[in-house]
Amino acid sequence: MLSVKHLTDTNELTKDDFYQILDTAKAFEEINSRPIKKVPALKGKTIVNMFLENSTRTRSSFEIAEKRLSADTLNFSSSGSAVKKGESFEDTARTLSAYKIDMVVIRDSHAGAPELLKNYTDAVIMNAGDGKHQHPTQTLLDLYAIRAHFGKLEGLNIAIVGDCSHSRVVGSLVPAFKTLGIKTTLVGPRTFMPKFVDQMDVNYTSNIEEVLPEVDVVYLLRIQLERIDSTPIPSLEEYRDLYGITQERYDMLKENAIVCHPGPVNRGVEIDSELVYAPKSRIIDQVSAGLYVRMASMYLLLGGEVNGIAD
Amino acid sequence: MALLIKNVRAIDPSCDLDEVVDIVIQDGIIKEVGQNLSIEKGVTEDYSGKIALPGFFDMHVHFRDPGQEYKEDIKTGSQAAVAGGFTGVATMPNTKPTTDTAELVSYQYEKAKELGICKVYPLGAITNGLKGEHLAEMGSMYNAGALGFTDDGHGVQNGGMERTAMEYSRQFDALIISHCEDEGIVGKGVMNESPISDHLGLTGWPTLGEEIQIERDIELAKITGARLHIAHITTAKGVEMVKKAKAEGVQVSCEVCPHHLLLNEELIDSKYPVNLKMNPPLRSKEDMLKLQEYFIKGDIDCLVTDHAPHAEHEKNIHFEDAPFGIIGLETSFALIHTNFVVNGKMSYQDLVERMSIAPRRLLHTEPVQIKAGSKGDLTIIDPDKKWTFENKDIYSKSKNTPFKGYEFIGKVSDTIVDGYHSYQDFKLAK
């Protein structure tokens, strides 16, 4: 049993919650290696994917996870929907909830949207990203991919590079790393840092080359190209010069170190094109891990037992 | 018509009054204040155990009229005001259309006068449409009765424009009220910039964005000689700048809202409480405590509510999208009385100074005193009444307040405007 009813914020998860989900995800990895990948775990359950902000990757991952768990699903997105016609969040939420659904997977550009949703539905809520706040399943998949490589999480040393202040990925990673005993260093210009980074339980440096030889994982954040005009850096070229993973910087990494990125990658910005699938890259493993941890979280939140997945 | 108020403790520091007296009001004017008074014809009421104060005045409210009457209008705003003990209010010009013409000033005056519930003094915009680009017709508005000018809701971004407005205002000696917000620094900020805003993924609204304009406007007041009033101040540093400028002889004053005195950013949590979103935002606990100190000592000149009604469907949405502001008229006195007067931190005399005397002095409206010859504008309170603030206590059309469920000591029982009850025995009379 998880200590939470909903999965909205990694600050609420205990160490035990993380390991329950990661261990359950391991069982789902095994199931996904079979010729028939579908299990009846969530048969008869209805899940609404309420994606009010554009998403291809996260949404695909959730949809496949739901299908493999045999859940009935409804996809609801902002484009072409009532939301576009001006229906309020409350009305949309109450309407969907009236169908007696079991779970809502919500993606929204506003911080706190899952919390607001709780006012209008009794369904279990999975946060698939809310504004600049939280993205818990991203963190779970990162942890899964990292643990798969190192066999452990505690004591690892991880650098997160990029725009940390406008990142829900960081919003979820940092508290999780803290709970799990992972040493965290944020890397980037001050304009990319939370304003009070010095008061956080993390290290901070603007010199990536200083940390590369020391870390086990270098976690690259995506530069939001769609917001580049308001992004507080002068140019992508300068960002690559100062923080991009070039061959030279890649070679500074420890033998056993890995490179992660939540995707989609801006090739030649965060990391040079030819290194995206280099041996240390775990970018594709992260994508697979997304399927496993999402299956695991949905299964556990809808009442499944940690070791109860039927053969 | 005559009204005889018997056995009330009357407190008015402007005429050194603090004793149990009778008060006679006739034709809207206080006739006599003294012992054992009687009238031949009229109404006599006993107010034993209650306290009469010069009518409260709130120099910063939004009545949304004309243009957004679904949020509030002059009638419901006036009712909320008198329920909170206010006999006069000054309305902000961010109506739709903006109150930037004499016609719109007159419209509000006349509508309020016709209703006769509460005295309403419309303030005029500094710039047309609050856009910060072109000076509004201050002279016409002044002649129509606007006592001060402000682009409240926005800081005037262009320092040259603010200087021009201050220089121009001097011919009327009108008050320039500054909403201090440097938009370049504040950007899309929705709460105080702090580890909490970082944690919640909300864009910060830093204290610097307010203080930098306070500093600029003080310097401009210094060279122009204009009378400057800093609206809804929220930081200790801001008050210290005002205090220092006053000592140097600059004509500058400031106001504070109950919510900035009594609430702080630490209440904003992962529930994203929209009724704690206001502009300027709730600040740190340290700033809040300093503001209390400055308010009690009088470094902050007066109390205002920044009464900002918003309809439920507008306010109860995503925190980032929700409009700024809360209503405040019904709770203002009770908050101050409960938190500062009951425990002896502040005297009734000081409360009257901040809530009745100072705002009228700053706006150059007629003073209201408890003495013969003064306007019959009185606020009568029951100092011992314990009550819990609930929906039924709200007279505003909008209910956006964080104070529901708060327990108070002391309540306004009667509000008398020009000799007539607008609010009587804890109920609306008009």
PDB file of N, CA, C and O in Angstrom, chain B residues 282-325:
ATOM      1  N   LEU B 282       0.965  38.832  -0.509  1.00  0.00           N
ATOM      2  CA  LEU B 282       1.332  38.638   0.891  1.00  0.00           C
ATOM      3  C   LEU B 282       2.841  38.434   0.938  1.00  0.00           C
ATOM      4  O   LEU B 282       3.402  37.725   0.126  1.00  0.00           O
ATOM      5  N   ARG B 283       3.470  39.080   1.900  1.00  0.00           N
ATOM      6  CA  ARG B 283       4.940  39.012   1.984  1.00  0.00           C
ATOM      7  C   ARG B 283       5.387  38.028   3.059  1.00  0.00           C
ATOM      8  O   ARG B 283       4.603  37.245   3.565  1.00  0.00           O
ATOM      9  N   SER B 284       6.663  38.157   3.422  1.00  0.00           N
ATOM     10  CA  SER B 284       7.230  37.246   4.414  1.00  0.00           C
ATOM     11  C   SER B 284       6.671  37.555   5.795  1.00  0.00           C
ATOM     12  O   SER B 284       6.140  38.638   6.046  1.00  0.00           O
ATOM     13  N   LYS B 285       6.831  36.602   6.685  1.00  0.00           N
ATOM     14  CA  LYS B 285       6.400  36.804   8.063  1.00  0.00           C
ATOM     15  C   LYS B 285       7.173  37.965   8.694  1.00  0.00           C
ATOM     16  O   LYS B 285       6.602  38.766   9.445  1.00  0.00           O
ATOM     17  N   GLU B 286       8.456  38.087   8.374  1.00  0.00           N
ATOM     18  CA  GLU B 286       9.275  39.171   8.939  1.00  0.00           C
ATOM     19  C   GLU B 286       8.704  40.525   8.524  1.00  0.00           C
ATOM     20  O   GLU B 286       8.572  41.434   9.333  1.00  0.00           O
ATOM     21  N   ASP B 287       8.403  40.660   7.226  1.00  0.00           N
ATOM     22  CA  ASP B 287       7.820  41.922   6.766  1.00  0.00           C
ATOM     23  C   ASP B 287       6.491  42.189   7.456  1.00  0.00           C
ATOM     24  O   ASP B 287       6.205  43.310   7.871  1.00  0.00           O
ATOM     25  N   MET B 288       5.681  41.143   7.585  1.00  0.00           N
ATOM     26  CA  MET B 288       4.367  41.307   8.217  1.00  0.00           C
ATOM     27  C   MET B 288       4.518  41.838   9.648  1.00  0.00           C
ATOM     28  O   MET B 288       3.832  42.788  10.050  1.00  0.00           O
ATOM     29  N   LEU B 289       5.433  41.236  10.389  1.00  0.00           N
ATOM     30  CA  LEU B 289       5.600  41.657  11.785  1.00  0.00           C
ATOM     31  C   LEU B 289       6.115  43.089  11.877  1.00  0.00           C
ATOM     32  O   LEU B 289       5.700  43.868  12.730  1.00  0.00           O
ATOM     33  N   LYS B 290       7.001  43.452  10.959  1.00  0.00           N
ATOM     34  CA  LYS B 290       7.507  44.828  10.926  1.00  0.00           C
ATOM     35  C   LYS B 290       6.382  45.811  10.590  1.00  0.00           C
ATOM     36  O   LYS B 290       6.305  46.902  11.151  1.00  0.00           O
ATOM     37  N   LEU B 291       5.538  45.417   9.638  1.00  0.00           N
ATOM     38  CA  LEU B 291       4.418  46.285   9.268  1.00  0.00           C
ATOM     39  C   LEU B 291       3.515  46.531  10.473  1.00  0.00           C
ATOM     40  O   LEU B 291       3.040  47.648  10.690  1.00  0.00           O
ATOM     41  N   GLN B 292       3.284  45.488  11.261  1.00  0.00           N
ATOM     42  CA  GLN B 292       2.453  45.647  12.468  1.00  0.00           C
ATOM     43  C   GLN B 292       3.053  46.716  13.372  1.00  0.00           C
ATOM     44  O   GLN B 292       2.353  47.608  13.865  1.00  0.00           O
ATOM     45  N   GLU B 293       4.356  46.603  13.563  1.00  0.00           N
ATOM     46  CA  GLU B 293       5.059  47.560  14.426  1.00  0.00           C
ATOM     47  C   GLU B 293       4.899  48.989  13.891  1.00  0.00           C
ATOM     48  O   GLU B 293       4.564  49.909  14.630  1.00  0.00           O
ATOM     49  N   TYR B 294       5.130  49.145  12.580  1.00  0.00           N
ATOM     50  CA  TYR B 294       5.044  50.481  11.971  1.00  0.00           C
ATOM     51  C   TYR B 294       3.610  51.011  11.969  1.00  0.00           C
ATOM     52  O   TYR B 294       3.386  52.208  12.053  1.00  0.00           O
ATOM     53  N   PHE B 295       2.661  50.106  11.855  1.00  0.00           N
ATOM     54  CA  PHE B 295       1.258  50.513  11.871  1.00  0.00           C
ATOM     55  C   PHE B 295       0.883  51.010  13.269  1.00  0.00           C
ATOM     56  O   PHE B 295       0.258  52.054  13.429  1.00  0.00           O
ATOM     57  N   ILE B 296       1.295  50.261  14.273  1.00  0.00           N
ATOM     58  CA  ILE B 296       0.964  50.638  15.649  1.00  0.00           C
ATOM     59  C   ILE B 296       1.631  51.965  16.016  1.00  0.00           C
ATOM     60  O   ILE B 296       1.014  52.845  16.607  1.00  0.00           O
ATOM     61  N   LYS B 297       2.879  52.130  15.585  1.00  0.00           N
ATOM     62  CA  LYS B 297       3.612  53.357  15.935  1.00  0.00           C
ATOM     63  C   LYS B 297       3.158  54.575  15.141  1.00  0.00           C
ATOM     64  O   LYS B 297       3.451  55.702  15.506  1.00  0.00           O
ATOM     65  N   GLY B 298       2.484  54.334  14.011  1.00  0.00           N
ATOM     66  CA  GLY B 298       2.024  55.481  13.223  1.00  0.00           C
ATOM     67  C   GLY B 298       2.942  55.849  12.069  1.00  0.00           C
ATOM     68  O   GLY B 298       2.722  56.859  11.399  1.00  0.00           O
ATOM     69  N   ASP B 299       3.957  55.047  11.822  1.00  0.00           N
ATOM     70  CA  ASP B 299       4.792  55.302  10.640  1.00  0.00           C
ATOM     71  C   ASP B 299       4.013  55.015   9.366  1.00  0.00           C
ATOM     72  O   ASP B 299       4.291  55.571   8.311  1.00  0.00           O
ATOM     73  N   ILE B 300       3.039  54.130   9.487  1.00  0.00           N
ATOM     74  CA  ILE B 300       2.078  53.929   8.404  1.00  0.00           C
ATOM     75  C   ILE B 300       0.878  54.799   8.750  1.00  0.00           C
ATOM     76  O   ILE B 300       0.327  54.701   9.845  1.00  0.00           O
ATOM     77  N   ASP B 301       0.499  55.666   7.826  1.00  0.00           N
ATOM     78  CA  ASP B 301      -0.486  56.690   8.150  1.00  0.00           C
ATOM     79  C   ASP B 301      -1.891  56.158   8.346  1.00  0.00           C
ATOM     80  O   ASP B 301      -2.602  56.607   9.228  1.00  0.00           O
ATOM     81  N   CYS B 302      -2.300  55.247   7.470  1.00  0.00           N
ATOM     82  CA  CYS B 302      -3.701  54.837   7.586  1.00  0.00           C
ATOM     83  C   CYS B 302      -3.936  53.417   7.121  1.00  0.00           C
ATOM     84  O   CYS B 302      -3.089  52.789   6.497  1.00  0.00           O
ATOM     85  N   LEU B 303      -5.142  52.940   7.458  1.00  0.00           N
ATOM     86  CA  LEU B 303      -5.574  51.596   7.103  1.00  0.00           C
ATOM     87  C   LEU B 303      -6.544  51.687   5.935  1.00  0.00           C
ATOM     88  O   LEU B 303      -7.439  52.541   5.936  1.00  0.00           O
ATOM     89  N   VAL B 304      -6.371  50.810   4.963  1.00  0.00           N
ATOM     90  CA  VAL B 304      -7.331  50.730   3.847  1.00  0.00           C
ATOM     91  C   VAL B 304      -7.628  49.253   3.618  1.00  0.00           C
ATOM     92  O   VAL B 304      -6.881  48.390   4.062  1.00  0.00           O
ATOM     93  N   THR B 305      -8.739  48.976   2.918  1.00  0.00           N
ATOM     94  CA  THR B 305      -9.038  47.559   2.693  1.00  0.00           C
ATOM     95  C   THR B 305      -8.564  47.065   1.333  1.00  0.00           C
ATOM     96  O   THR B 305      -8.318  45.892   1.159  1.00  0.00           O
ATOM     97  N   ASP B 306      -8.461  47.957   0.334  1.00  0.00           N
ATOM     98  CA  ASP B 306      -8.263  47.521  -1.049  1.00  0.00           C
ATOM     99  C   ASP B 306      -9.358  46.503  -1.424  1.00  0.00           C
ATOM    100  O   ASP B 306      -9.088  45.522  -2.120  1.00  0.00           O
ATOM    101  N   HIS B 307     -10.538  46.758  -0.908  1.00  0.00           N
ATOM    102  CA  HIS B 307     -11.725  45.923  -1.186  1.00  0.00           C
ATOM    103  C   HIS B 307     -11.824  45.645  -2.682  1.00  0.00           C
ATOM    104  O   HIS B 307     -12.086  46.552  -3.466  1.00  0.00           O
ATOM    105  N   ALA B 308     -11.591  44.397  -3.071  1.00  0.00           N
ATOM    106  CA  ALA B 308     -11.503  44.052  -4.495  1.00  0.00           C
ATOM    107  C   ALA B 308     -12.392  42.851  -4.803  1.00  0.00           C
ATOM    108  O   ALA B 308     -11.950  41.709  -4.797  1.00  0.00           O
ATOM    109  N   PRO B 309     -13.670  43.120  -5.076  1.00  0.00           N
ATOM    110  CA  PRO B 309     -14.598  42.013  -5.321  1.00  0.00           C
ATOM    111  C   PRO B 309     -14.345  41.322  -6.658  1.00  0.00           C
ATOM    112  O   PRO B 309     -14.069  41.989  -7.666  1.00  0.00           O
ATOM    113  N   HIS B 310     -14.425  39.993  -6.628  1.00  0.00           N
ATOM    114  CA  HIS B 310     -14.374  39.192  -7.862  1.00  0.00           C
ATOM    115  C   HIS B 310     -15.402  38.088  -7.745  1.00  0.00           C
ATOM    116  O   HIS B 310     -15.561  37.493  -6.677  1.00  0.00           O
ATOM    117  N   ALA B 311     -16.080  37.799  -8.872  1.00  0.00           N
ATOM    118  CA  ALA B 311     -17.104  36.747  -8.859  1.00  0.00           C
ATOM    119  C   ALA B 311     -16.455  35.389  -8.653  1.00  0.00           C
ATOM    120  O   ALA B 311     -15.302  35.169  -9.028  1.00  0.00           O
ATOM    121  N   GLU B 312     -17.223  34.504  -8.068  1.00  0.00           N
ATOM    122  CA  GLU B 312     -16.779  33.143  -7.765  1.00  0.00           C
ATOM    123  C   GLU B 312     -16.151  32.444  -8.980  1.00  0.00           C
ATOM    124  O   GLU B 312     -15.096  31.834  -8.888  1.00  0.00           O
ATOM    125  N   HIS B 313     -16.824  32.547 -10.128  1.00  0.00           N
ATOM    126  CA  HIS B 313     -16.313  31.821 -11.302  1.00  0.00           C
ATOM    127  C   HIS B 313     -15.006  32.411 -11.820  1.00  0.00           C
ATOM    128  O   HIS B 313     -14.265  31.755 -12.536  1.00  0.00           O
ATOM    129  N   GLU B 314     -14.724  33.659 -11.449  1.00  0.00           N
ATOM    130  CA  GLU B 314     -13.451  34.256 -11.884  1.00  0.00           C
ATOM    131  C   GLU B 314     -12.321  33.911 -10.928  1.00  0.00           C
ATOM    132  O   GLU B 314     -11.183  33.751 -11.319  1.00  0.00           O
ATOM    133  N   LYS B 315     -12.686  33.858  -9.634  1.00  0.00           N
ATOM    134  CA  LYS B 315     -11.644  33.759  -8.615  1.00  0.00           C
ATOM    135  C   LYS B 315     -11.265  32.312  -8.303  1.00  0.00           C
ATOM    136  O   LYS B 315     -10.103  32.016  -8.057  1.00  0.00           O
ATOM    137  N   ASN B 316     -12.262  31.427  -8.305  1.00  0.00           N
ATOM    138  CA  ASN B 316     -11.976  30.046  -7.905  1.00  0.00           C
ATOM    139  C   ASN B 316     -11.517  29.203  -9.076  1.00  0.00           C
ATOM    140  O   ASN B 316     -12.175  28.254  -9.490  1.00  0.00           O
ATOM    141  N   ILE B 317     -10.362  29.580  -9.621  1.00  0.00           N
ATOM    142  CA  ILE B 317      -9.792  28.840 -10.750  1.00  0.00           C
ATOM    143  C   ILE B 317      -8.323  28.593 -10.431  1.00  0.00           C
ATOM    144  O   ILE B 317      -7.927  28.678  -9.275  1.00  0.00           O
ATOM    145  N   HIS B 318      -7.534  28.270 -11.433  1.00  0.00           N
ATOM    146  CA  HIS B 318      -6.104  28.059 -11.203  1.00  0.00           C
ATOM    147  C   HIS B 318      -5.498  29.299 -10.549  1.00  0.00           C
ATOM    148  O   HIS B 318      -5.767  30.420 -10.975  1.00  0.00           O
ATOM    149  N   PHE B 319      -4.648  29.086  -9.564  1.00  0.00           N
ATOM    150  CA  PHE B 319      -4.029  30.196  -8.836  1.00  0.00           C
ATOM    151  C   PHE B 319      -3.383  31.189  -9.800  1.00  0.00           C
ATOM    152  O   PHE B 319      -3.544  32.404  -9.664  1.00  0.00           O
ATOM    153  N   GLU B 320      -2.670  30.661 -10.795  1.00  0.00           N
ATOM    154  CA  GLU B 320      -1.958  31.549 -11.722  1.00  0.00           C
ATOM    155  C   GLU B 320      -2.902  32.427 -12.542  1.00  0.00           C
ATOM    156  O   GLU B 320      -2.539  33.528 -12.938  1.00  0.00           O
ATOM    157  N   ASP B 321      -4.107  31.943 -12.812  1.00  0.00           N
ATOM    158  CA  ASP B 321      -5.053  32.691 -13.634  1.00  0.00           C
ATOM    159  C   ASP B 321      -6.017  33.545 -12.817  1.00  0.00           C
ATOM    160  O   ASP B 321      -6.676  34.422 -13.366  1.00  0.00           O
ATOM    161  N   ALA B 322      -6.154  33.248 -11.541  1.00  0.00           N
ATOM    162  CA  ALA B 322      -7.149  33.950 -10.721  1.00  0.00           C
ATOM    163  C   ALA B 322      -6.796  35.431 -10.639  1.00  0.00           C
ATOM    164  O   ALA B 322      -5.622  35.796 -10.568  1.00  0.00           O
ATOM    165  N   PRO B 323      -7.815  36.304 -10.649  1.00  0.00           N
ATOM    166  CA  PRO B 323      -7.515  37.732 -10.516  1.00  0.00           C
ATOM    167  C   PRO B 323      -7.003  38.047  -9.109  1.00  0.00           C
ATOM    168  O   PRO B 323      -7.300  37.323  -8.156  1.00  0.00           O
ATOM    169  N   PHE B 324      -6.244  39.110  -8.998  1.00  0.00           N
ATOM    170  CA  PHE B 324      -5.712  39.547  -7.707  1.00  0.00           C
ATOM    171  C   PHE B 324      -6.823  40.166  -6.862  1.00  0.00           C
ATOM    172  O   PHE B 324      -7.713  40.830  -7.388  1.00  0.00           O
ATOM    173  N   GLY B 325      -6.747  40.005  -5.558  1.00  0.00           N
ATOM    174  CA  GLY B 325      -7.576  40.815  -4.669  1.00  0.00           C
ATOM    175  C   GLY B 325      -8.618  40.062  -3.876  1.00  0.00           C
ATOM    176  O   GLY B 325      -9.085  38.993  -4.262  1.00  0.00           O
TER     177      GLY B 325
END
